[in-house]
Every structure is written in C-alpha cells, then in structure tokens.
Amino acid sequence: MYDEIKKLAETIGFEKCGETKGRLIPCDTSLRRFCEQNVCGKYKSCYMCPPAEGSAETLVAKLHNCKDVLVFTREYPCEDMSNYLSVQIAHERRSQMLWKSMQKLGYTKENSRVLTVGGCHLCEKCGILTGEPCRHPDTACPSVSGYCIEVGKLAESLGLSMTGENGGIVFFCLVLLK
C-alpha cells in the first residue's frame, strides 16, 4: 500500500520504511515538557512547533485518528555532535522534498501530513515572531517531537533501528495518512 509515496521516499534518499496504523503510534503527552524546556530554541518561536501547532492532547488525537502512518528513516554521518544542526536541517529538507512531491500526486493537508525532526528552519526568523503568517505553508513540516511520539518504542515496534549501522545518527520522517 502507498507504493507511490514509498517510491518517492526512496528516490529522495530515505533508506528504510515501516508502516503502521495511526492509533498504534506510541505517544506520551508528558514528553511535551522537553519542547517547553526550549533546548532547540523553537518553542513559541516557530509555526511548526508547540504551542503554535497545537496542544499535546490535540496533536496526539490527530495522529491517532490517522488511518495509516509510513515511517521513513535515514542514517547521516555524524562523527560528533558539532554538525548536528546541519545534519538535522539536511533531514528536514529531505522531508520537505517528500511533502512537496506528495502534493504533486494530490496529497493535501486535509488528507495527509509529513512530520520531521526538530523545528522548521526554512526562514531565518519565523513569521510567528513578526506577526506574519507562515511564509512556506506548502513546504514546512511540523516536528515529530511536538506530537509527543515515543520514537524509540515506535522504531522497536516496526523493527527500525534508532542507531546507525555505520556509526551515524538516524532521523525519522512520518507520513500521516487520514
């Protein structure tokens, strides 16, 4: 099922895929506290992150109401954490390319959504900080973290690894299908 999305993802460079039902995605709303600690600097300053994207309970409910979820991974070289942000942004761009490609096939925010790692980095300064609407509403992807997904449990349930086979870092991209 969803072969066209899987093929797009492979073409874009995602390496592994798992598939599950939205209601089976393990979530814990208490994980929102990590967003609230604002270690990444995106809390209250990015449309794709909390609280702008929605409350923890609202996002978990949206996720659990999805019919199917495709989970894509990719391992990136990351010898030390000094290049973490650039690797994260590379994954974010790959996820955004998948979302744009899906839209060309007729997918919309009404019937699907792509979640990616971390907050959005499309703009140097998000419009939320200047009172403007999102400048890239057809490209920007919300944060997996904002949806309170227990990624470790999800990976385990799908037989996907959280650790890179080549010593790199593994990032996740979720395609929510309503």
Coordinates of N, CA and C in Angstrom, one line a residue, residues 4-6 8 28 41 53 65 73 75 78 85 87 94 99 122 127 129 135 139 146 148 164 175-176 178:
E4 N 3.4 4.6 -4.2 CA 3.9 5.8 -4.8 C 4.7 6.7 -3.8
I5 N 4.2 6.7 -2.6 CA 4.9 7.5 -1.6 C 6.2 6.8 -1.2
K6 N 6.2 5.5 -1.1 CA 7.4 4.8 -0.7 C 8.5 5.0 -1.8
L8 N 8.7 7.5 -3.9 CA 9.2 8.9 -3.8 C 10.3 9.0 -2.7
D28 N 3.2 10.0 24.4 CA 3.1 10.3 25.8 C 3.1 11.8 25.9
G41 N 15.4 26.0 20.9 CA 15.1 27.4 20.6 C 13.9 27.6 19.8
E53 N 1.5 24.7 16.8 CA 1.0 23.6 16.1 C -0.2 23.0 16.8
N65 N -6.0 9.5 15.0 CA -7.1 9.5 14.1 C -6.7 9.2 12.6
T73 N 13.2 6.3 7.6 CA 14.5 6.7 8.3 C 15.6 6.9 7.3
E75 N 20.1 7.3 7.8 CA 21.2 7.5 8.6 C 22.1 8.5 8.0
C78 N 27.7 11.5 11.4 CA 27.7 12.5 12.4 C 28.8 12.0 13.4
L85 N 23.2 20.2 13.9 CA 22.2 21.1 13.3 C 22.2 21.0 11.8
V87 N 23.1 18.5 10.0 CA 22.5 17.2 9.7 C 21.0 17.2 9.8
R94 N 15.0 17.0 3.2 CA 14.6 15.8 2.6 C 13.1 15.5 2.9
W99 N 7.3 15.9 1.1 CA 6.0 16.5 1.2 C 5.6 17.2 -0.1
L122 N 13.2 26.9 7.6 CA 13.1 27.5 6.3 C 13.4 29.0 6.3
G127 N 7.8 33.8 10.8 CA 6.8 34.8 10.8 C 6.0 34.9 12.1
L129 N 7.2 35.3 14.9 CA 7.8 36.3 15.7 C 7.6 37.7 15.3
R135 N 5.5 31.7 5.9 CA 5.9 32.1 4.6 C 6.0 30.9 3.7
T139 N 5.4 24.0 2.3 CA 6.6 23.3 2.4 C 7.0 22.9 3.8
G146 N 6.9 17.6 18.7 CA 5.7 18.3 19.1 C 4.5 17.4 19.2
C148 N 4.6 14.4 20.5 CA 4.8 13.6 21.7 C 4.9 12.1 21.3
G164 N 22.6 4.1 14.1 CA 23.1 3.9 12.7 C 24.0 2.7 12.6
V175 N 4.9 10.0 7.6 CA 3.9 10.5 6.7 C 2.5 10.0 7.3
L176 N 1.7 11.0 7.7 CA 0.4 10.7 8.3 C -0.6 10.7 7.2
K178 N -4.7 10.2 6.4 CA -6.0 10.2 7.0 C -7.0 9.3 6.3

